Coordinates of C-alpha atoms in Angstrom, one line a residue:
X24 CA -14.8 0.3 18.1
X25 CA -11.9 -2.0 18.4
X26 CA -10.5 -2.3 14.9
X27 CA -7.6 -4.5 15.8
X28 CA -7.9 -8.3 15.6
X29 CA -8.5 -11.4 13.7
X30 CA -10.8 -10.2 10.9
X31 CA -8.3 -7.6 9.9
X32 CA -5.2 -9.8 9.6
X33 CA -4.0 -10.2 6.0
X34 CA -5.8 -7.0 5.0
X35 CA -3.0 -4.8 3.7
X36 CA -0.8 -7.6 2.5
X37 CA -3.9 -9.2 0.7
X38 CA -4.8 -5.8 -0.7
X39 CA -1.4 -5.5 -2.3
X40 CA -1.5 -9.0 -3.6
X41 CA -4.9 -8.6 -5.1
X42 CA -4.0 -5.2 -6.6
X43 CA -6.6 -3.2 -4.6
X44 CA -3.8 -0.9 -3.7
X45 CA -0.3 -0.6 -5.1
X46 CA 2.9 -0.2 -3.1
X47 CA 3.4 3.2 -4.6
X48 CA -0.1 4.4 -3.6
X49 CA 0.5 3.0 -0.1
X50 CA 3.9 4.7 0.1
X51 CA 2.4 8.1 -1.1
X52 CA -0.4 7.9 1.4
X53 CA 2.0 7.3 4.2
X54 CA 4.3 10.1 3.0
X55 CA 1.3 12.4 2.8
X56 CA 0.3 11.5 6.4
X57 CA 3.9 12.1 7.6
X58 CA 3.5 15.7 6.2
X59 CA 0.1 16.2 7.8
X60 CA 1.4 14.9 11.2
X61 CA 4.7 16.9 11.1
X62 CA 3.6 18.6 14.4
X63 CA 4.3 15.3 16.2
X64 CA 8.0 15.6 15.4
X65 CA 8.2 11.8 15.0
X66 CA 10.6 11.8 12.1
X67 CA 14.1 13.3 11.9
X68 CA 14.6 12.4 8.2
X69 CA 12.0 11.5 5.6
X70 CA 13.6 9.6 2.7
X71 CA 10.8 10.3 0.2
X72 CA 12.8 9.8 -3.0
X73 CA 14.3 6.4 -2.0
X74 CA 11.0 5.2 -0.5
X75 CA 9.2 5.9 -3.7
X76 CA 11.9 4.1 -5.7
X77 CA 11.6 1.1 -3.4
X78 CA 7.8 1.2 -3.7
X79 CA 8.2 1.2 -7.5
X80 CA 10.5 -1.9 -7.4
X81 CA 8.0 -3.6 -5.1
X82 CA 5.2 -2.8 -7.6
X83 CA 7.1 -4.4 -10.4
X84 CA 7.5 -7.6 -8.3
X85 CA 3.8 -7.7 -7.6
X86 CA 3.1 -7.2 -11.3
X87 CA 5.2 -10.2 -12.1
X88 CA 3.4 -12.1 -9.4
X89 CA 6.7 -12.6 -7.4
X90 CA 6.5 -10.6 -4.2
X91 CA 9.3 -11.3 -1.7
X92 CA 7.0 -12.1 1.2
X93 CA 4.5 -10.5 3.6
X94 CA 6.6 -7.4 4.1
X95 CA 7.0 -6.6 0.4
X96 CA 5.7 -3.0 -0.2
X97 CA 4.9 -2.4 3.4
X98 CA 6.0 1.1 4.7
X99 CA 8.2 1.0 7.7
X100 CA 10.3 3.5 9.8
X101 CA 13.6 3.1 11.7
X102 CA 14.9 4.7 14.8
X103 CA 17.7 7.1 14.0
X104 CA 20.3 5.1 15.9
X105 CA 20.4 2.4 13.2
X106 CA 22.9 2.9 10.4
X107 CA 21.3 3.4 7.0
X108 CA 23.4 3.7 3.8
X109 CA 22.7 6.9 2.0
X110 CA 20.3 8.3 4.7
X111 CA 21.6 10.5 7.5
X112 CA 22.0 8.8 10.9
X113 CA 22.1 11.3 13.7
X114 CA 21.2 9.7 17.1
X115 CA 19.5 13.0 17.6
X116 CA 22.8 14.5 18.5
X117 CA 25.0 17.4 17.3
X118 CA 27.8 14.9 17.4
X119 CA 26.5 13.0 14.4
X120 CA 24.5 15.7 12.5
X121 CA 25.2 15.2 8.8
X122 CA 26.7 11.7 9.3
X123 CA 25.8 9.2 6.5
X124 CA 26.8 5.6 7.2
X125 CA 28.5 3.6 4.4
X126 CA 26.5 0.5 5.3
X127 CA 23.0 -0.6 6.5
X128 CA 22.5 -2.1 9.9
X129 CA 21.8 -5.9 9.5
X130 CA 18.1 -5.4 10.6
X131 CA 17.6 -2.6 8.1
X132 CA 19.2 -4.7 5.4
X133 CA 17.0 -7.7 6.2
X134 CA 13.8 -5.6 6.0
X135 CA 14.9 -4.1 2.7
X136 CA 15.7 -7.6 1.4
X137 CA 12.1 -8.6 2.2
X138 CA 10.9 -5.7 0.1
X139 CA 9.9 -3.3 2.9
X140 CA 9.7 0.4 2.0
X141 CA 11.9 2.6 4.3
X142 CA 10.1 5.9 4.8
X143 CA 12.6 7.5 7.1
X144 CA 14.4 7.8 10.4
X145 CA 12.5 8.5 13.7
X146 CA 13.2 10.8 16.6
X147 CA 14.7 9.8 19.9
X148 CA 16.4 11.0 23.1
X149 CA 20.1 11.9 22.3
X150 CA 22.0 8.6 21.8
X151 CA 18.9 6.8 23.1
X152 CA 19.6 8.0 26.7
X153 CA 16.2 8.9 28.2
X154 CA 12.6 7.8 28.8
X155 CA 10.6 10.6 27.2
X156 CA 12.0 11.3 23.7
X157 CA 12.3 14.9 24.9
X158 CA 16.1 15.2 25.0
X159 CA 17.2 15.0 21.4
X160 CA 18.7 17.9 19.5
X161 CA 15.7 18.0 17.2
X162 CA 13.2 18.6 20.0
X163 CA 10.6 16.5 21.8
X164 CA 8.2 14.0 20.2
X165 CA 4.5 14.6 20.8
X166 CA 2.2 11.6 21.5
X167 CA -0.5 11.3 18.8
X168 CA -2.9 10.6 21.7
X169 CA -2.6 14.3 22.7
X170 CA -4.6 15.0 19.6
X171 CA -7.1 12.1 19.9
X172 CA -10.8 12.5 20.6
X173 CA -10.4 10.2 23.6
X174 CA -7.9 12.5 25.3
X175 CA -9.5 15.8 24.3
X176 CA -12.9 14.8 25.7
X177 CA -11.3 14.0 29.0
X178 CA -8.8 16.8 29.4
X179 CA -10.3 20.1 30.5
X180 CA -7.9 23.1 30.2
X181 CA -7.1 24.6 33.6
X182 CA -8.1 28.1 32.4
X183 CA -9.6 29.6 29.3
X184 CA -6.3 31.4 28.6
X185 CA -4.5 28.1 28.6
X186 CA -3.2 27.3 25.2
X187 CA -4.7 24.1 23.8
X188 CA -1.2 23.4 22.5
X189 CA 0.5 23.2 25.9
X190 CA -1.6 20.2 27.0
X191 CA 0.2 17.6 24.9
X192 CA 1.7 14.5 26.4
X193 CA 5.0 12.8 25.8
X194 CA 5.5 9.5 23.9
X195 CA 7.8 7.9 26.4
X196 CA 11.3 6.9 25.3
X197 CA 13.8 6.6 24.0
X198 CA 12.1 5.1 20.8
X199 CA 9.3 7.7 21.0
X200 CA 9.5 8.7 17.3
X201 CA 9.0 5.1 16.2
X202 CA 6.1 4.6 18.6
X203 CA 4.4 7.8 17.5
X204 CA 4.9 6.9 13.8
X205 CA 3.2 3.5 14.2
X206 CA 0.4 5.0 16.4
X207 CA -0.4 7.8 14.0
X208 CA -0.7 5.4 11.0
X209 CA 2.3 6.9 9.1
X210 CA 3.9 3.4 8.9
X211 CA 2.9 -0.1 9.6
X212 CA 5.9 -1.2 11.7
X213 CA 9.0 0.5 13.1
X214 CA 12.3 -0.5 14.6
X215 CA 13.2 0.9 18.0
X216 CA 16.1 -0.2 20.3
X217 CA 15.6 -1.5 23.9
X218 CA 18.4 -1.2 26.5
X219 CA 16.3 -0.7 29.6
X220 CA 12.8 -0.4 28.2
X221 CA 13.2 2.0 25.3
X222 CA 10.8 0.1 23.1
X223 CA 8.3 -1.1 25.6
X224 CA 7.9 2.2 27.5
X225 CA 6.9 4.3 24.4
X226 CA 4.8 1.4 23.1
X227 CA 2.8 1.6 26.4
X228 CA 2.4 5.4 26.2
X229 CA 1.4 5.3 22.5
X230 CA -1.0 2.4 22.6
X231 CA 1.0 0.1 20.3
X232 CA 2.7 -3.3 20.6
X233 CA 6.4 -3.1 21.6
X234 CA 8.5 -6.3 21.5
X235 CA 12.0 -6.6 23.1
X236 CA 13.3 -10.0 21.8
X237 CA 15.7 -12.2 23.7
X238 CA 19.3 -10.8 23.7
X239 CA 21.2 -12.4 20.8
X240 CA 18.1 -13.4 18.8
X241 CA 18.4 -10.3 16.5
X242 CA 21.7 -8.8 15.3
X243 CA 23.0 -5.6 16.8
X244 CA 25.4 -4.9 13.9
X245 CA 24.8 -1.3 12.8
X246 CA 22.8 -0.3 15.9
X247 CA 24.9 2.5 17.4
X248 CA 25.7 1.0 20.8
X249 CA 24.5 2.3 24.2
X250 CA 25.1 -0.7 26.4
X251 CA 26.5 -3.7 24.4
X252 CA 25.5 -6.3 26.9
X253 CA 21.8 -5.2 27.1
X254 CA 20.9 -3.5 23.7
X255 CA 18.4 -5.3 21.6
X256 CA 16.6 -4.0 18.4
X257 CA 12.9 -3.6 19.3
X258 CA 9.8 -4.0 17.1
X259 CA 6.8 -1.7 17.2
X260 CA 3.6 -2.6 15.5
X261 CA -0.2 -2.1 15.8
X262 CA -0.9 -5.8 16.7
X263 CA 0.9 -8.9 18.0
X264 CA 0.6 -10.8 14.8
X265 CA 2.6 -8.1 12.9
X266 CA 5.3 -8.2 15.6
X267 CA 5.7 -11.9 14.9
X268 CA 6.0 -11.3 11.2
X269 CA 8.7 -8.7 11.6
X270 CA 10.5 -10.9 14.1
X271 CA 10.5 -13.7 11.6
X272 CA 12.3 -11.6 9.1
X273 CA 14.9 -10.2 11.5
X274 CA 15.9 -13.1 13.8
X275 CA 18.8 -15.5 13.4
X276 CA 22.6 -15.6 13.3
X277 CA 24.6 -12.8 11.9
X278 CA 28.3 -13.4 11.2
X279 CA 28.9 -9.7 11.9
X280 CA 27.5 -9.9 15.4
X281 CA 29.2 -12.6 17.5
X282 CA 26.6 -12.3 20.3
X283 CA 23.8 -13.7 18.0
X284 CA 22.6 -17.3 18.3
X285 CA 24.3 -19.9 16.1
X286 CA 21.1 -21.9 15.4
X287 CA 18.8 -21.2 12.4
X288 CA 15.7 -19.4 13.4
X289 CA 12.4 -20.7 11.9
X290 CA 9.8 -17.9 11.4
X291 CA 6.4 -18.9 12.9
X292 CA 2.8 -18.1 12.5
X293 CA 1.0 -17.5 15.8
X294 CA -1.7 -20.1 16.6
X295 CA -5.0 -18.9 18.0
X296 CA -4.9 -20.0 21.6
X297 CA -8.3 -21.2 22.7
X298 CA -7.3 -23.1 25.8
X299 CA -5.1 -21.4 28.5
X300 CA -5.7 -24.0 31.2
X301 CA -2.2 -25.4 30.7
X302 CA -0.6 -22.0 31.2
X303 CA 1.0 -20.9 34.4
X304 CA 1.2 -17.1 34.8
X305 CA 3.5 -15.6 37.4
X306 CA 2.7 -12.3 39.1
X307 CA 5.9 -10.9 40.6
X308 CA 5.0 -9.2 43.9
X309 CA 8.1 -6.9 43.7
X310 CA 6.6 -5.2 40.7
X311 CA 4.0 -3.5 43.0
X312 CA 6.6 -0.7 43.0
X313 CA 6.5 2.6 44.8
X314 CA 4.8 5.2 42.5
X315 CA 2.6 2.6 40.7
X316 CA -0.7 4.3 40.0
X317 CA -3.8 2.8 41.5
X318 CA -5.3 2.7 38.0
X319 CA -2.5 0.5 36.7
X320 CA -2.6 -1.7 39.8
X321 CA -6.3 -2.3 39.2
X322 CA -5.7 -3.0 35.6
X323 CA -2.9 -5.5 36.4
X324 CA -5.3 -7.3 38.9
X325 CA -8.0 -7.4 36.3
X326 CA -5.7 -8.9 33.8
X327 CA -4.6 -11.6 36.3
X328 CA -8.3 -12.4 36.9
X329 CA -8.9 -12.6 33.2
X330 CA -6.3 -15.4 32.9
X331 CA -7.6 -17.1 36.1
X332 CA -11.2 -17.0 34.9
X333 CA -10.2 -18.5 31.6
X334 CA -8.6 -21.5 33.5
X335 CA -4.9 -20.5 33.6
X336 CA -3.0 -21.1 36.8
X337 CA -2.1 -17.6 38.2
X338 CA 0.5 -17.6 41.1
X339 CA 2.3 -14.8 43.0
X340 CA 6.0 -15.2 42.6
X341 CA 9.0 -13.5 44.1
X342 CA 12.0 -11.9 42.3
X343 CA 13.8 -10.8 45.5
X344 CA 16.7 -8.9 43.9
X345 CA 14.4 -6.7 41.8
X346 CA 14.7 -3.8 44.3
X347 CA 18.5 -3.6 43.6
X348 CA 18.1 -3.8 39.9
X349 CA 17.7 -0.1 39.0
X350 CA 20.9 0.9 40.9
X351 CA 22.8 -2.1 39.4
X352 CA 21.5 -1.1 35.9
X353 CA 22.6 2.5 36.4
X354 CA 26.2 1.4 37.3
X355 CA 26.5 -1.0 34.4
X356 CA 24.8 1.2 31.9
X357 CA 27.0 4.3 32.6
X358 CA 30.1 2.2 32.6
X359 CA 29.4 0.8 29.2
X360 CA 28.3 4.2 27.9
X361 CA 31.6 5.7 29.0
X362 CA 33.4 3.0 27.0
X363 CA 31.1 3.2 23.9
X364 CA 31.2 7.0 23.7
X365 CA 35.0 7.1 23.5
X366 CA 34.8 6.6 19.7
X367 CA 33.3 10.1 19.2
X368 CA 36.5 12.0 19.3
X369 CA 36.2 14.3 16.3
X370 CA 38.8 12.4 14.3
X371 CA 37.2 9.8 12.2
X372 CA 33.6 10.9 11.7
X373 CA 30.9 13.2 13.1
X374 CA 31.3 16.6 14.6
X375 CA 34.8 18.2 14.9
X376 CA 35.5 21.3 16.8
X377 CA 37.3 24.3 15.3
X378 CA 39.4 24.7 18.4
X379 CA 42.6 23.0 17.5
X380 CA 45.4 24.4 19.8
X381 CA 46.3 20.8 20.6
X382 CA 44.8 17.3 20.0
X383 CA 43.6 17.2 23.6
X384 CA 41.8 20.6 23.4
X385 CA 40.2 19.5 20.1
X386 CA 39.0 16.3 21.7
X387 CA 37.6 18.1 24.7
X388 CA 35.9 20.9 22.7
X389 CA 34.4 18.4 20.2
X390 CA 32.8 16.3 23.0
X391 CA 31.6 19.4 24.9
X392 CA 30.0 20.8 21.7
X393 CA 28.7 17.4 20.4
X394 CA 27.1 15.8 23.5
X395 CA 24.3 17.2 25.6
X396 CA 24.4 17.3 29.4
X397 CA 22.7 13.9 29.8
X398 CA 25.3 12.1 27.7
X399 CA 28.2 13.9 29.3
X400 CA 26.8 13.1 32.7
X401 CA 26.5 9.4 32.0
X402 CA 30.1 9.4 30.6
X403 CA 31.4 11.0 33.8
X404 CA 29.5 8.6 36.1
X405 CA 30.7 5.6 34.1
X406 CA 34.3 6.7 34.1
X407 CA 34.0 7.2 37.9
X408 CA 32.7 3.7 38.4
X409 CA 35.5 2.3 36.2
X410 CA 38.3 4.1 38.1
X411 CA 40.9 1.6 39.4
X412 CA 40.0 2.4 43.1
X413 CA 36.2 2.0 42.4
X414 CA 36.1 -0.8 39.9
X415 CA 35.7 -3.7 42.4
X416 CA 33.2 -1.8 44.6
X417 CA 30.9 -0.7 41.8
X418 CA 31.4 -2.4 38.4
X419 CA 32.3 -5.9 39.6
X420 CA 29.7 -5.8 42.4
X421 CA 27.0 -4.7 39.9
X422 CA 27.9 -7.6 37.6
X423 CA 27.4 -10.0 40.6
X424 CA 24.0 -8.5 41.4
X425 CA 23.1 -8.8 37.7
X426 CA 23.8 -12.5 37.9
X427 CA 21.5 -12.7 41.0
X428 CA 18.8 -10.9 39.1
X429 CA 19.1 -13.3 36.2
X430 CA 19.0 -16.2 38.6
X431 CA 15.8 -15.0 40.2
X432 CA 14.1 -15.2 36.8
X433 CA 15.7 -18.6 36.1
X434 CA 14.3 -20.0 39.4
X435 CA 10.8 -18.7 38.7
X436 CA 10.8 -20.1 35.2
X437 CA 12.3 -23.3 36.5
X438 CA 9.5 -23.7 39.0
X439 CA 7.0 -24.2 36.2
X440 CA 5.9 -20.6 35.5
X441 CA 5.5 -20.0 31.7
X442 CA 5.1 -16.2 31.5
X443 CA 5.3 -13.3 33.9
X444 CA 2.7 -10.6 33.9
X445 CA 3.7 -7.1 35.1
X446 CA 2.8 -3.4 34.4
X447 CA 5.0 -1.7 31.8
X448 CA 4.9 1.8 33.2
X449 CA 4.1 3.3 36.6
X450 CA 1.4 5.6 35.1
X451 CA 0.0 6.9 31.8
X452 CA 1.9 9.5 29.8
X453 CA 2.8 12.7 31.6
X454 CA 2.2 16.1 30.0
X455 CA 5.4 17.5 28.6
X456 CA 5.3 20.5 30.9
X457 CA 5.2 18.1 33.9
X458 CA 7.7 15.7 32.5
X459 CA 10.5 18.2 32.1
X460 CA 10.3 19.4 35.7
X461 CA 12.5 16.5 36.7
X462 CA 15.9 15.8 35.3
X463 CA 16.6 12.9 32.9
X464 CA 18.4 10.8 35.5
X465 CA 15.5 10.9 38.0
X466 CA 13.0 10.3 35.2
X467 CA 14.9 7.3 33.7
X468 CA 15.3 5.7 37.1
X469 CA 11.6 5.9 37.7
X470 CA 10.5 5.0 34.2
X471 CA 12.9 2.0 33.6
X472 CA 12.0 0.4 37.0
X473 CA 9.6 -2.1 35.6
X474 CA 11.3 -2.8 32.3
X475 CA 15.1 -2.9 32.8
X476 CA 15.3 -6.2 34.7
X477 CA 14.4 -8.1 31.5
X478 CA 17.4 -6.4 29.7
X479 CA 19.7 -7.4 32.6
X480 CA 18.6 -11.0 32.3
X481 CA 18.4 -10.9 28.5
X482 CA 14.8 -12.1 28.4
X483 CA 12.1 -11.5 25.8
X484 CA 9.3 -9.1 26.9
X485 CA 6.4 -7.4 25.2
X486 CA 4.1 -4.5 25.9
X487 CA 0.4 -5.1 25.0
X488 CA -1.9 -2.1 24.9
X489 CA -4.6 -2.9 27.5
X490 CA -7.0 0.0 28.2
X491 CA -7.4 3.8 28.3
X492 CA -6.8 5.6 31.6
X493 CA -9.3 8.0 33.1
X494 CA -7.5 10.7 31.1
X495 CA -8.2 8.9 27.9
X496 CA -4.5 7.8 27.4
X497 CA -3.2 4.3 26.7
X498 CA -2.0 2.0 29.4
X499 CA -0.1 -1.2 28.6
X500 CA 0.9 -4.4 30.5
X501 CA 4.1 -6.3 30.1
X502 CA 4.6 -10.0 29.5
X503 CA 8.1 -11.5 30.2
X504 CA 8.9 -14.9 28.7
X505 CA 11.6 -17.5 29.0
X506 CA 14.8 -17.1 27.0
X507 CA 14.3 -17.7 23.2
X508 CA 10.6 -18.7 23.8
X509 CA 9.2 -15.8 21.7
X510 CA 6.6 -18.1 20.1
X511 CA 5.0 -18.9 23.5
X512 CA 5.3 -15.2 24.7
X513 CA 3.7 -13.8 21.5
X514 CA 0.9 -16.5 21.5
X515 CA -0.1 -15.5 25.0
X516 CA 0.2 -11.8 24.2
X517 CA -2.1 -12.4 21.1
X518 CA -4.7 -14.2 23.3
X519 CA -4.6 -11.3 25.8
X520 CA -4.8 -8.7 23.0
X521 CA -7.9 -10.4 21.7
X522 CA -9.6 -10.4 25.1
X523 CA -9.0 -6.7 26.0
X524 CA -10.0 -5.2 22.6
X525 CA -7.9 -2.1 23.0
X526 CA -9.7 0.9 21.3
X527 CA -8.5 2.5 18.0
X528 CA -7.0 6.0 18.3
X529 CA -9.4 8.6 16.9
X530 CA -7.1 11.2 15.4
X531 CA -9.1 14.3 14.9
X532 CA -6.2 16.4 13.7
X533 CA -5.2 13.9 11.0
X534 CA -8.8 13.4 9.9
X535 CA -9.0 17.2 9.4
X536 CA -5.7 17.3 7.5
X537 CA -6.1 14.3 5.3
X538 CA -9.4 12.4 5.5
X539 CA -8.8 10.0 2.5
X540 CA -5.4 8.8 3.7
X541 CA -6.6 8.3 7.3
X542 CA -9.5 6.1 6.1
X543 CA -7.1 3.8 4.2
X544 CA -4.6 3.4 7.0
X545 CA -7.3 2.4 9.6
X546 CA -6.4 -1.2 9.3
X547 CA -4.6 -2.4 12.4
X548 CA -2.2 -4.7 10.8
X549 CA -0.5 -5.8 7.6
X550 CA 0.1 -9.5 8.3

């Protein structure tokens, strides 16, 4: 039964206000669930002590009848590439093992200022470079859906000897830990980061909502950078309404990030859309990409028909430069990575090699020991593209193509289209054993193909869980909106979410481990 939706809104927040559950109880239940789902490897660090302290402070505010807002007492998790004062920030790399930041990222601070309870830091690909959450130094994240009744009923072991445990599927990446945390009920919302799809991709594979806001709407201060011109903090929740609530508390100008908007941001409540007849939905033909599974193609068509039958105008549109975007993205991404990774030299913070024959040998050894092959490979590529003799041919050319890609979107939105509807991923989640047969670069090029263009153009985009595949795994569709038109984007996404009634995950393992906790967390949303 679909347990998401309207009748559930306000549930947890109302329960806290009315005293049916206290922030401390809620926090303890989540911490208990984190322990019983440890096998998912979703968290790198669990901040139990500070979380319980924050929950106690929240409880005191509720007792006085002065909660700070909807997020007060709500348990959240944060991807481990956001700085957190007093809690280790590792980026899932040997380079930053043991590093504790002296300050909070702006987004983390804003959540804490709203009374949210920070449970811990979630797992990722090393320095967020990857699309599977399989390449971090703390090991791969397992999708909670691997242990769901829906998947287990559909997946038949190839042989009796096949270990049930080898059948698990990946979460997608690079924010796989955050997506798994939300999907397995261990928290109500989580922060990811999104450079080429790193929030929307795992959201699609884990059956949760993943929002990448417009570039500049949310501060990047304290997010350890991958690609400065594309990185955006992402929001993962179990329903669209919750994503709007979290966005409302994070968006707006930050004096510490000069790329944020100057205007004040007014948080909004999402209206219940009843009439979609004034909407124009664009279907970009170029997103019918090679490798798109027939199942997702059918789902995409069905979703377009859903809008058409409800009275919306659905038109095929063209974004002609889409086919160049993944190559263009690769050049720009590696070039900025090469520049950003220069700060990890073993001098100021992070890992430092014992080899100290000379400064140069210490630098080289530190970076060899600290970074994995994926990170080193991207640094090498980036430095190659930035060489004096290559700069014009690669970097400058890629910047020009990026402008053409952004113009494609501007033309389509200028022609009266409100929202673009596309797939988020080419297929449902791959089993881990299949996924690791290809290298990170090949995988990222395939998995980012439908998502990275929104980063290049700086546009808002959201993954909405849509249906289960024949294998019993989640499949999502992506909506891309006009710049800074999050309200319209989320309103349409909410309407769609209501129509498709995505099924609730039935987590057999967790039920066995901790029946009482699971029952309480069943609510889809907190808002």
